[in-house]
Every structure is written in structure tokens, then in C-alpha cells.
Short mmCIF file of C-alpha atoms and ligand atoms in Angstrom, two decimals:
data_model
loop_
_atom_site.label_atom_id
_atom_site.label_comp_id
_atom_site.label_asym_id
_atom_site.label_seq_id
_atom_site.Cartn_x
_atom_site.Cartn_y
_atom_site.Cartn_z
CA MET A 1 20.14 -46.86 -1.57
CA LEU A 2 18.42 -49.09 -3.06
CA CYS A 3 18.59 -52.94 -1.47
CA VAL A 4 17.70 -55.86 -3.66
CA ASP A 5 14.96 -58.36 -2.67
CA PRO A 6 17.30 -61.27 -1.70
CA GLN A 7 14.21 -63.37 -1.56
CA PHE A 8 13.46 -63.16 -4.94
CA ARG A 9 15.15 -65.70 -6.42
CA LYS A 10 13.77 -67.95 -4.13
CA ASN A 11 10.35 -67.35 -5.64
CA PRO A 12 9.23 -70.28 -7.83
CA ALA A 13 6.32 -68.61 -9.69
CA VAL A 14 8.49 -65.94 -10.93
CA PRO A 15 12.54 -67.87 -11.15
CA ASP A 16 14.05 -64.85 -13.20
CA ALA A 17 12.55 -61.29 -11.69
CA VAL A 18 13.92 -59.03 -10.06
CA VAL A 19 12.86 -58.06 -6.67
CA VAL A 20 14.43 -54.10 -5.85
CA GLU A 21 13.05 -52.46 -2.56
CA ALA A 22 13.29 -48.74 -3.22
CA PRO A 23 13.26 -46.22 -0.23
CA ALA A 24 12.21 -43.10 0.99
CA LYS A 25 13.78 -40.45 1.79
CA LEU A 26 13.96 -37.78 4.21
CA ASN A 27 16.11 -33.62 3.74
CA LEU A 28 17.51 -33.32 7.36
CA TYR A 29 18.83 -30.55 5.47
CA LEU A 30 17.56 -28.30 2.36
CA ARG A 31 18.92 -25.10 1.10
CA ILE A 32 18.07 -23.69 -2.26
CA LEU A 33 20.79 -21.15 -3.06
CA GLY A 34 19.82 -19.96 -6.17
CA LYS A 35 18.29 -20.15 -9.23
CA ARG A 36 20.84 -21.59 -12.58
CA ALA A 37 20.64 -20.08 -16.24
CA ASP A 38 20.12 -23.49 -16.92
CA GLY A 39 16.32 -23.20 -14.94
CA PHE A 40 17.55 -25.41 -12.32
CA HIS A 41 18.34 -24.39 -8.33
CA GLU A 42 21.21 -24.56 -7.03
CA LEU A 43 21.02 -26.19 -3.79
CA GLU A 44 22.85 -27.36 -0.84
CA SER A 45 20.66 -30.93 0.86
CA VAL A 46 21.54 -33.51 3.18
CA MET A 47 19.24 -36.63 2.36
CA THR A 48 18.48 -40.00 4.41
CA THR A 49 16.80 -43.01 3.65
CA ILE A 50 14.05 -44.29 6.20
CA GLY A 51 12.26 -47.98 6.26
CA LEU A 52 9.61 -47.05 4.18
CA TYR A 53 9.45 -48.51 0.37
CA ASP A 54 7.82 -49.52 -2.73
CA THR A 55 8.45 -52.52 -4.18
CA LEU A 56 9.12 -53.51 -8.30
CA ARG A 57 9.50 -56.07 -9.51
CA PHE A 58 10.60 -56.62 -13.04
CA THR A 59 9.94 -59.88 -15.04
CA ALA A 60 11.58 -60.18 -18.72
CA ASN A 61 8.86 -59.59 -21.88
CA ASP A 62 9.43 -61.59 -25.29
CA SER A 63 7.22 -59.16 -26.77
CA GLY A 64 9.88 -56.43 -27.05
CA SER A 65 7.78 -53.63 -25.31
CA LEU A 66 6.95 -52.11 -21.46
CA GLU A 67 4.31 -53.25 -19.58
CA LEU A 68 3.29 -51.62 -16.26
CA GLU A 69 1.25 -52.33 -12.74
CA CYS A 70 0.76 -50.29 -10.38
CA HIS A 71 -0.84 -51.95 -7.09
CA ASP A 72 -1.11 -50.36 -4.25
CA ALA A 73 0.17 -52.01 -0.68
CA GLY A 74 -1.44 -49.52 1.59
CA ARG A 75 0.04 -46.76 3.19
CA PRO A 76 2.21 -46.94 6.30
CA VAL A 77 -1.03 -46.00 8.37
CA GLY A 78 -3.69 -45.82 6.26
CA GLY A 79 -7.13 -44.76 7.23
CA ALA A 80 -8.22 -40.89 7.84
CA GLY A 81 -6.43 -38.38 6.57
CA SER A 82 -4.74 -40.35 3.78
CA PRO A 83 -5.35 -38.80 0.32
CA PRO A 84 -6.25 -41.06 -2.32
CA GLU A 85 -2.84 -41.87 -4.09
CA SER A 86 -2.20 -43.83 -6.96
CA PRO A 87 0.64 -42.41 -9.66
CA PRO A 88 0.45 -42.70 -13.40
CA ASN A 89 0.22 -45.64 -15.01
CA GLY A 90 1.77 -45.44 -18.23
CA PRO A 91 4.37 -43.72 -20.24
CA THR A 92 4.34 -40.61 -17.75
CA ASN A 93 5.63 -42.94 -14.80
CA LEU A 94 9.26 -41.72 -13.82
CA ILE A 95 9.34 -45.52 -13.97
CA TRP A 96 8.11 -46.01 -17.38
CA ARG A 97 10.11 -42.99 -17.87
CA ALA A 98 13.57 -44.31 -16.74
CA ALA A 99 13.08 -47.55 -18.54
CA GLN A 100 12.55 -46.02 -21.73
CA LEU A 101 15.58 -44.01 -21.24
CA LEU A 102 17.75 -46.95 -20.74
CA ARG A 103 16.90 -48.83 -23.25
CA ASP A 104 17.46 -45.77 -25.83
CA ALA A 105 21.22 -45.15 -24.05
CA THR A 106 22.04 -48.37 -24.62
CA GLY A 107 20.10 -49.54 -27.36
CA CYS A 108 18.63 -52.39 -26.07
CA ALA A 109 15.15 -53.79 -27.81
CA ALA A 110 13.95 -56.22 -24.39
CA GLY A 111 10.82 -55.39 -22.52
CA ALA A 112 9.91 -55.83 -19.41
CA LYS A 113 7.12 -56.22 -17.07
CA ILE A 114 6.68 -54.18 -14.59
CA GLU A 115 5.34 -54.40 -11.04
CA LEU A 116 5.36 -51.55 -8.73
CA TRP A 117 3.55 -52.11 -5.05
CA LYS A 118 3.09 -48.49 -3.76
CA ARG A 119 3.31 -47.56 0.03
CA ILE A 120 5.09 -44.06 -0.36
CA PRO A 121 2.67 -41.19 -0.14
CA ILE A 122 2.54 -39.31 -3.27
CA ALA A 123 3.91 -35.62 -3.30
CA ALA A 124 5.15 -35.54 -0.13
CA GLY A 125 8.53 -34.80 -0.84
CA LEU A 126 9.53 -38.37 0.39
CA ALA A 127 10.61 -38.70 -3.13
CA GLY A 128 9.25 -41.46 -3.99
CA GLY A 129 8.45 -41.36 -8.01
CA SER A 130 12.83 -40.26 -7.62
CA SER A 131 13.56 -43.91 -5.70
CA ASP A 132 11.28 -45.95 -8.26
CA ALA A 133 13.01 -44.61 -11.54
CA ALA A 134 16.28 -45.21 -9.26
CA ALA A 135 15.18 -48.84 -8.85
CA THR A 136 14.34 -49.09 -12.83
CA LEU A 137 17.90 -48.29 -13.84
CA PHE A 138 19.04 -50.17 -10.86
CA GLY A 139 16.57 -53.47 -11.78
CA LEU A 140 16.32 -53.46 -15.29
CA ASN A 141 20.20 -52.82 -15.96
CA ARG A 142 20.32 -56.79 -13.87
CA LEU A 143 17.30 -57.79 -15.84
CA TRP A 144 18.81 -57.67 -19.34
CA LYS A 145 22.11 -58.03 -18.24
CA LEU A 146 23.90 -54.17 -19.11
CA ASN A 147 26.49 -53.84 -17.66
CA ALA A 148 26.50 -49.79 -17.91
CA SER A 149 28.27 -48.22 -15.68
CA SER A 150 27.79 -46.63 -12.67
CA GLN A 151 28.72 -43.30 -14.36
CA LEU A 152 25.72 -43.93 -17.12
CA LEU A 153 22.95 -44.55 -14.62
CA HIS A 154 24.17 -41.67 -12.41
CA ASP A 155 23.96 -39.45 -15.64
CA LEU A 156 20.65 -40.94 -17.08
CA ALA A 157 19.26 -40.56 -13.60
CA SER A 158 20.31 -36.50 -13.45
CA GLN A 159 18.51 -36.27 -16.56
CA LEU A 160 15.29 -37.80 -14.88
CA GLY A 161 15.13 -36.25 -11.96
CA SER A 162 17.75 -33.76 -9.32
CA ASP A 163 17.02 -36.32 -6.69
CA ILE A 164 17.27 -39.63 -8.33
CA PRO A 165 20.99 -39.97 -8.53
CA PHE A 166 21.19 -40.11 -4.64
CA PHE A 167 19.62 -43.77 -4.31
CA LEU A 168 21.59 -44.84 -6.82
CA CYS A 169 25.51 -43.78 -4.64
CA GLY A 170 25.67 -47.03 -2.23
CA ALA A 171 25.05 -44.89 0.51
CA THR A 172 22.47 -44.67 2.40
CA THR A 173 23.30 -40.72 3.60
CA ALA A 174 24.61 -37.88 1.61
CA LEU A 175 25.38 -34.84 1.31
CA CYS A 176 23.73 -33.38 -1.90
CA GLN A 177 25.34 -30.71 -3.91
CA GLY A 178 24.67 -28.34 -7.68
CA ARG A 179 21.51 -29.49 -8.41
CA GLY A 180 21.78 -32.75 -6.32
CA GLU A 181 24.10 -34.89 -8.81
CA ILE A 182 26.96 -34.05 -6.74
CA ILE A 183 27.28 -36.57 -3.84
CA THR A 184 29.47 -37.08 -1.52
CA PRO A 185 28.22 -39.88 0.74
CA LEU A 186 28.30 -39.33 4.42
CA SER A 187 27.86 -42.56 7.43
CA LEU A 188 25.58 -41.42 10.46
CA PRO A 189 24.85 -43.48 13.64
CA ALA A 190 22.44 -45.96 12.48
CA GLY A 191 18.70 -46.08 13.19
CA LEU A 192 18.10 -42.49 14.37
CA SER A 193 14.43 -42.14 14.63
CA VAL A 194 11.80 -40.22 13.27
CA VAL A 195 8.37 -39.51 13.08
CA VAL A 196 6.82 -38.16 10.03
CA ALA A 197 3.20 -36.93 9.53
CA ARG A 198 1.56 -36.66 6.28
CA PRO A 199 -1.57 -34.74 5.76
CA ALA A 200 -4.72 -34.91 3.92
CA THR A 201 -3.11 -32.50 0.97
CA GLY A 202 0.03 -32.67 -0.94
CA LEU A 203 2.17 -30.35 -3.10
CA SER A 204 3.62 -30.04 -6.23
CA THR A 205 7.52 -29.58 -6.14
CA ALA A 206 7.28 -27.30 -9.27
CA GLU A 207 5.01 -24.44 -7.52
CA VAL A 208 7.39 -24.66 -4.31
CA PHE A 209 9.78 -24.10 -6.05
CA ARG A 210 8.38 -20.85 -8.08
CA HIS A 211 7.40 -19.63 -4.40
CA CYS A 212 10.29 -19.83 -2.23
CA ARG A 213 13.05 -17.31 -1.66
CA PRO A 214 16.55 -18.09 -2.20
CA GLU A 215 19.24 -18.18 0.58
CA PRO A 216 22.76 -17.87 -0.27
CA GLY A 217 25.77 -19.74 1.43
CA THR A 218 26.61 -22.55 1.85
CA GLY A 219 28.05 -24.82 4.65
CA GLY A 220 24.88 -25.88 7.09
CA GLY A 221 24.37 -29.47 5.44
CA GLN A 222 28.04 -30.28 6.49
CA GLN A 223 27.78 -28.73 9.73
CA LEU A 224 24.65 -30.83 10.57
CA ALA A 225 26.53 -34.37 8.93
CA ALA A 226 29.48 -33.72 11.77
CA ALA A 227 27.28 -33.44 14.56
CA LEU A 228 24.93 -35.86 13.75
CA SER A 229 28.28 -38.39 13.06
CA THR A 230 29.54 -37.92 16.52
CA GLY A 231 25.77 -38.53 18.43
CA ARG A 232 25.28 -34.88 18.87
CA LEU A 233 21.66 -34.69 18.34
CA GLN A 234 20.32 -31.53 19.89
CA ALA A 235 23.72 -29.90 17.76
CA ALA A 236 22.47 -31.72 14.87
CA ALA A 237 18.88 -30.25 15.58
CA GLY A 238 20.39 -26.49 15.34
CA HIS A 239 21.41 -26.91 11.97
CA MET A 240 18.12 -28.78 10.32
CA HIS A 241 16.84 -25.95 7.85
CA ASN A 242 14.54 -26.07 4.82
CA THR A 243 14.50 -23.01 2.48
CA LEU A 244 11.24 -24.44 0.90
CA GLN A 245 8.92 -23.95 3.69
CA GLU A 246 8.25 -21.08 3.45
CA ALA A 247 6.80 -20.93 0.28
CA ALA A 248 4.90 -24.32 1.74
CA PHE A 249 3.39 -22.76 4.17
CA ARG A 250 2.35 -20.08 2.50
CA LEU A 251 0.50 -22.36 0.22
CA ASN A 252 -0.39 -25.16 1.65
CA ALA A 253 -2.37 -24.73 5.21
CA ASP A 254 -2.18 -27.99 6.54
CA VAL A 255 2.12 -27.94 7.11
CA LEU A 256 1.79 -24.66 8.20
CA GLN A 257 -0.97 -26.67 11.26
CA LEU A 258 1.63 -29.91 10.78
CA ARG A 259 4.58 -27.04 12.42
CA ASP A 260 2.21 -25.89 14.41
CA ALA A 261 1.31 -29.29 16.33
CA PHE A 262 5.10 -30.40 16.23
CA SER A 263 6.24 -27.36 17.58
CA GLN A 264 4.28 -28.40 21.16
CA LEU A 265 5.64 -31.58 21.56
CA PRO A 266 9.31 -31.78 22.59
CA PHE A 267 10.68 -33.56 19.67
CA VAL A 268 14.87 -33.07 19.54
CA GLY A 269 14.45 -31.72 16.09
CA HIS A 270 11.65 -30.65 13.24
CA LEU A 271 10.99 -29.88 9.72
CA MET A 272 9.52 -30.48 6.48
CA SER A 273 11.13 -32.46 3.97
CA GLY A 274 12.06 -31.83 0.83
CA SER A 275 8.84 -29.94 -0.66
CA GLY A 276 6.32 -31.30 1.56
CA THR A 277 4.05 -31.42 2.84
CA SER A 278 5.54 -34.39 4.74
CA TYR A 279 6.62 -33.29 8.19
CA PHE A 280 9.45 -35.22 10.59
CA GLY A 281 10.53 -34.82 13.85
CA LEU A 282 14.14 -36.34 14.83
CA CYS A 283 13.64 -38.39 18.32
CA HIS A 284 16.05 -39.98 21.14
CA ASN A 285 15.06 -43.29 20.13
CA ARG A 286 11.84 -45.47 19.05
CA ASN A 287 10.41 -45.50 22.39
CA GLU A 288 10.02 -41.71 22.26
CA ALA A 289 9.16 -42.11 18.17
CA ALA A 290 6.17 -44.12 19.15
CA ARG A 291 5.18 -42.27 22.36
CA LEU A 292 5.15 -38.57 20.54
CA ALA A 293 3.60 -40.40 17.27
CA GLY A 294 0.52 -41.35 19.67
CA ARG A 295 0.45 -37.43 20.95
CA LEU A 296 0.16 -36.53 17.17
CA ARG A 297 -2.07 -38.75 16.31
CA ALA A 298 -4.84 -37.43 19.13
CA LEU A 299 -4.58 -34.17 17.44
CA GLY A 300 -5.32 -35.60 14.31
CA VAL A 301 -3.22 -33.98 12.13
CA GLY A 302 -2.89 -36.76 9.24
CA ALA A 303 -1.25 -39.61 8.31
CA VAL A 304 1.54 -40.23 11.33
CA PHE A 305 4.15 -42.92 11.31
CA VAL A 306 7.46 -43.61 12.88
CA ALA A 307 10.37 -44.86 10.95
CA GLN A 308 13.94 -45.87 11.52
CA THR A 309 16.89 -44.08 9.38
CA ARG A 310 18.55 -46.54 7.75
CA PRO A 311 21.89 -47.63 8.02
P1 LIG B 1 10.34 -34.81 -4.58
O1 LIG B 1 10.57 -35.22 -3.46
O2 LIG B 1 11.16 -35.97 -5.15
O3 LIG B 1 9.81 -33.60 -4.68
P2 LIG B 1 7.66 -35.87 -4.10
O4 LIG B 1 7.71 -36.83 -3.17
O5 LIG B 1 7.25 -34.98 -3.31
O6 LIG B 1 9.03 -36.07 -4.63
P3 LIG B 1 6.18 -37.88 -5.47
O7 LIG B 1 5.43 -39.19 -5.25
O8 LIG B 1 8.42 -38.25 -6.17
O9 LIG B 1 6.84 -36.73 -5.45
O10 LIG B 1 5.50 -37.09 -6.96
C1 LIG B 1 5.63 -36.52 -7.96
C2 LIG B 1 4.92 -36.57 -9.16
O11 LIG B 1 5.52 -37.14 -9.75
C3 LIG B 1 3.04 -36.81 -8.75
O12 LIG B 1 2.21 -35.71 -9.52
C4 LIG B 1 2.95 -38.75 -9.58
O13 LIG B 1 1.74 -38.05 -10.35
C5 LIG B 1 3.86 -38.24 -10.58
N1 LIG B 1 5.07 -39.76 -10.71
C6 LIG B 1 5.06 -40.17 -12.14
N2 LIG B 1 5.64 -41.26 -11.37
C7 LIG B 1 5.52 -41.59 -10.10
C8 LIG B 1 5.94 -42.55 -9.40
N3 LIG B 1 6.49 -43.72 -9.88
N4 LIG B 1 5.38 -42.98 -8.22
C9 LIG B 1 4.54 -41.63 -7.25
N5 LIG B 1 4.42 -40.48 -8.59
C10 LIG B 1 4.95 -40.51 -9.62
#
């Protein structure tokens, strides 16, 4: 779910801007069920957003053209272990593609200046690009006063990418099925604490999918959600699963090293997010998360940060 920054109307420098916070996500569960005739994978996933955001600002542009400026707003921890990360600046950026698709679908000829402040690590399984694309559909619909329906925004989001509709669903956690576009909002206890680690290297989502072995069988995501919603953290951890992990371990030794590091520490449960390379551990509370994050940093496994799931 996206948040509109409530302060944006109070900024006298850009009074008509729309500012949107685009959160990162984690997959608490991801099972790839099989490959479909249309080339997409059938999946079951539990996605939840965490308190790490890119910020996007949309301002009207009288020339009728699109303009995109990407700024590095700093990584959550930065320093050693953080890979050089910058998204593409032009038409291949998902933000640009989302803006163009919205214009084409609505016949809108208006222009916009779009500024991105990037904090979510790239190619990390945290869906930063997908969240930015959803924020763009949402933000430009407001800026241009298009009144596009939720259904149209959902359809455009699905055309752009399988993870994108989730960010428009209005919930912070959801069970996602089909190729990701069939979304059932879930209610989880607020503010679960997690430790996220990202090694110095990334992985291409397409490459990981090419190497994964599908696992037919559904229901695990619902079991995990049921355990979490009743506060049974340990039971939920027993259901945490990611089909893509084995492929990522084979493709990237850094992810395997992360798995080994997390295994040595008393996390309630731990898993790779999405197609990697981020790896995360579930904790009982913030203090425990801060303590375990310190121990991971001492092992030098990459950039490590503590986050909470969003209420
Ligand atoms: P997912 O979890 O959805 O598979 P990811 O977190 O692994 O995604 P992203 O950070 O979304 O990966 O980026 C994947 C690719 O998309 C990168 O190669 C990047 O160059 C490209 N990209 C296009 N637009 C963006 C954007 N706005 N932010 C980040 N990456 C983008």
C-alpha cells in the first residue's frame, strides 16, 4: 500500500506537487507452482510492506512531456557492502513506463516532472521498481485528476509487472495468487520486527526464475497467514518458504553465505525475499532485531538493517 505524504500541500516551493511514499516488500512465503502457457509462472505468495521507502514527487509540466530525475537518497545503512545502485533514468525506468501506459490508456496529453529519491536497494527482491511503478500510477492519477478507477489502475499495474498490483491493493499484507494479480488482503499484527541483509551483489529476477524448479501444491500461504494473524510467530515460521531460494543459492554464493549466517543466530524464522538477493529474519521484537542485526554486521555479510512490517 502506498502513502501520500501528508506534508506535501504545505511545501510552498511546490504547492501543487503530489508526493508518494513507495514501500519495499518482503515475501514471507513464495511458492512457484508451475509455468503457464502464457509464459508467466503460477504462484502463491504472502507479501508484506516494510518501513523502507522510495519517495516520488510528481509536478505538472506544461510542455506535455515526461521528465524523470533519479536521486540517490542513501541506502538504509550504506557503507561497505552496499553495491553501486542507480535505476535507469529514461524510458526503460518502470516509472516512465507506468506514466506512459497511464497516458495511453486514458488519452491524457498532460506532462509531468517526476523526481525519485531512491532508498530501496536495486535487484534485491524488495520490489523497489514495482513499488515505484505503482506509486506512479497512483500519483499521476491524482496529479492529472484522471479519476481512473481502481480496476483500471490494477489492470495497468498487471500489464507492467506481476508484483505491481499488490502495491495498489490498499492492504499492507496480502495473499497473491495467479501470476500475482489475484490479491486477497490479510490482516496481520502490526509491526513485526525483521532484520534484512543485502549482500554486495544482486540477482536478475528473470535469471532466477529460469533456474527454479516449480513446486505444485497450494495452501502454505494461507496457513502462514492464519498463524501470523493469531500471533503464533513460531508456527508461522514453520510455514515460511521460498521456491526461488535453491536457484538463488546456486547462482549467487553471497545468498548462500547469508543463509548460513542467519542459521547461526536465534531468529524465529528466516528466508530469502522474492528472487533475492535480500535475506531476512523474523524476530520477537525490536530489541531482539537490533541485537541480531549487530551480530550479523559483525559477520560482515553485507548491508544489514532493521525494519518493521507496516500496520
Ligand atoms: P522484484 O522483487 O519485483 O523482482 P527487485 O527488487 O529484485 O524486484 P528492482 O529493484 O525492482 O528488483 O529492479 C529490477 C530491475 O529493474 C533493475 O535491473 C533495474 O535497473 C530496473 N528498474 C527499472 N525501473 C526501476 C526503478 N524505478 N527502480 C529500481 N529498478 C528499476
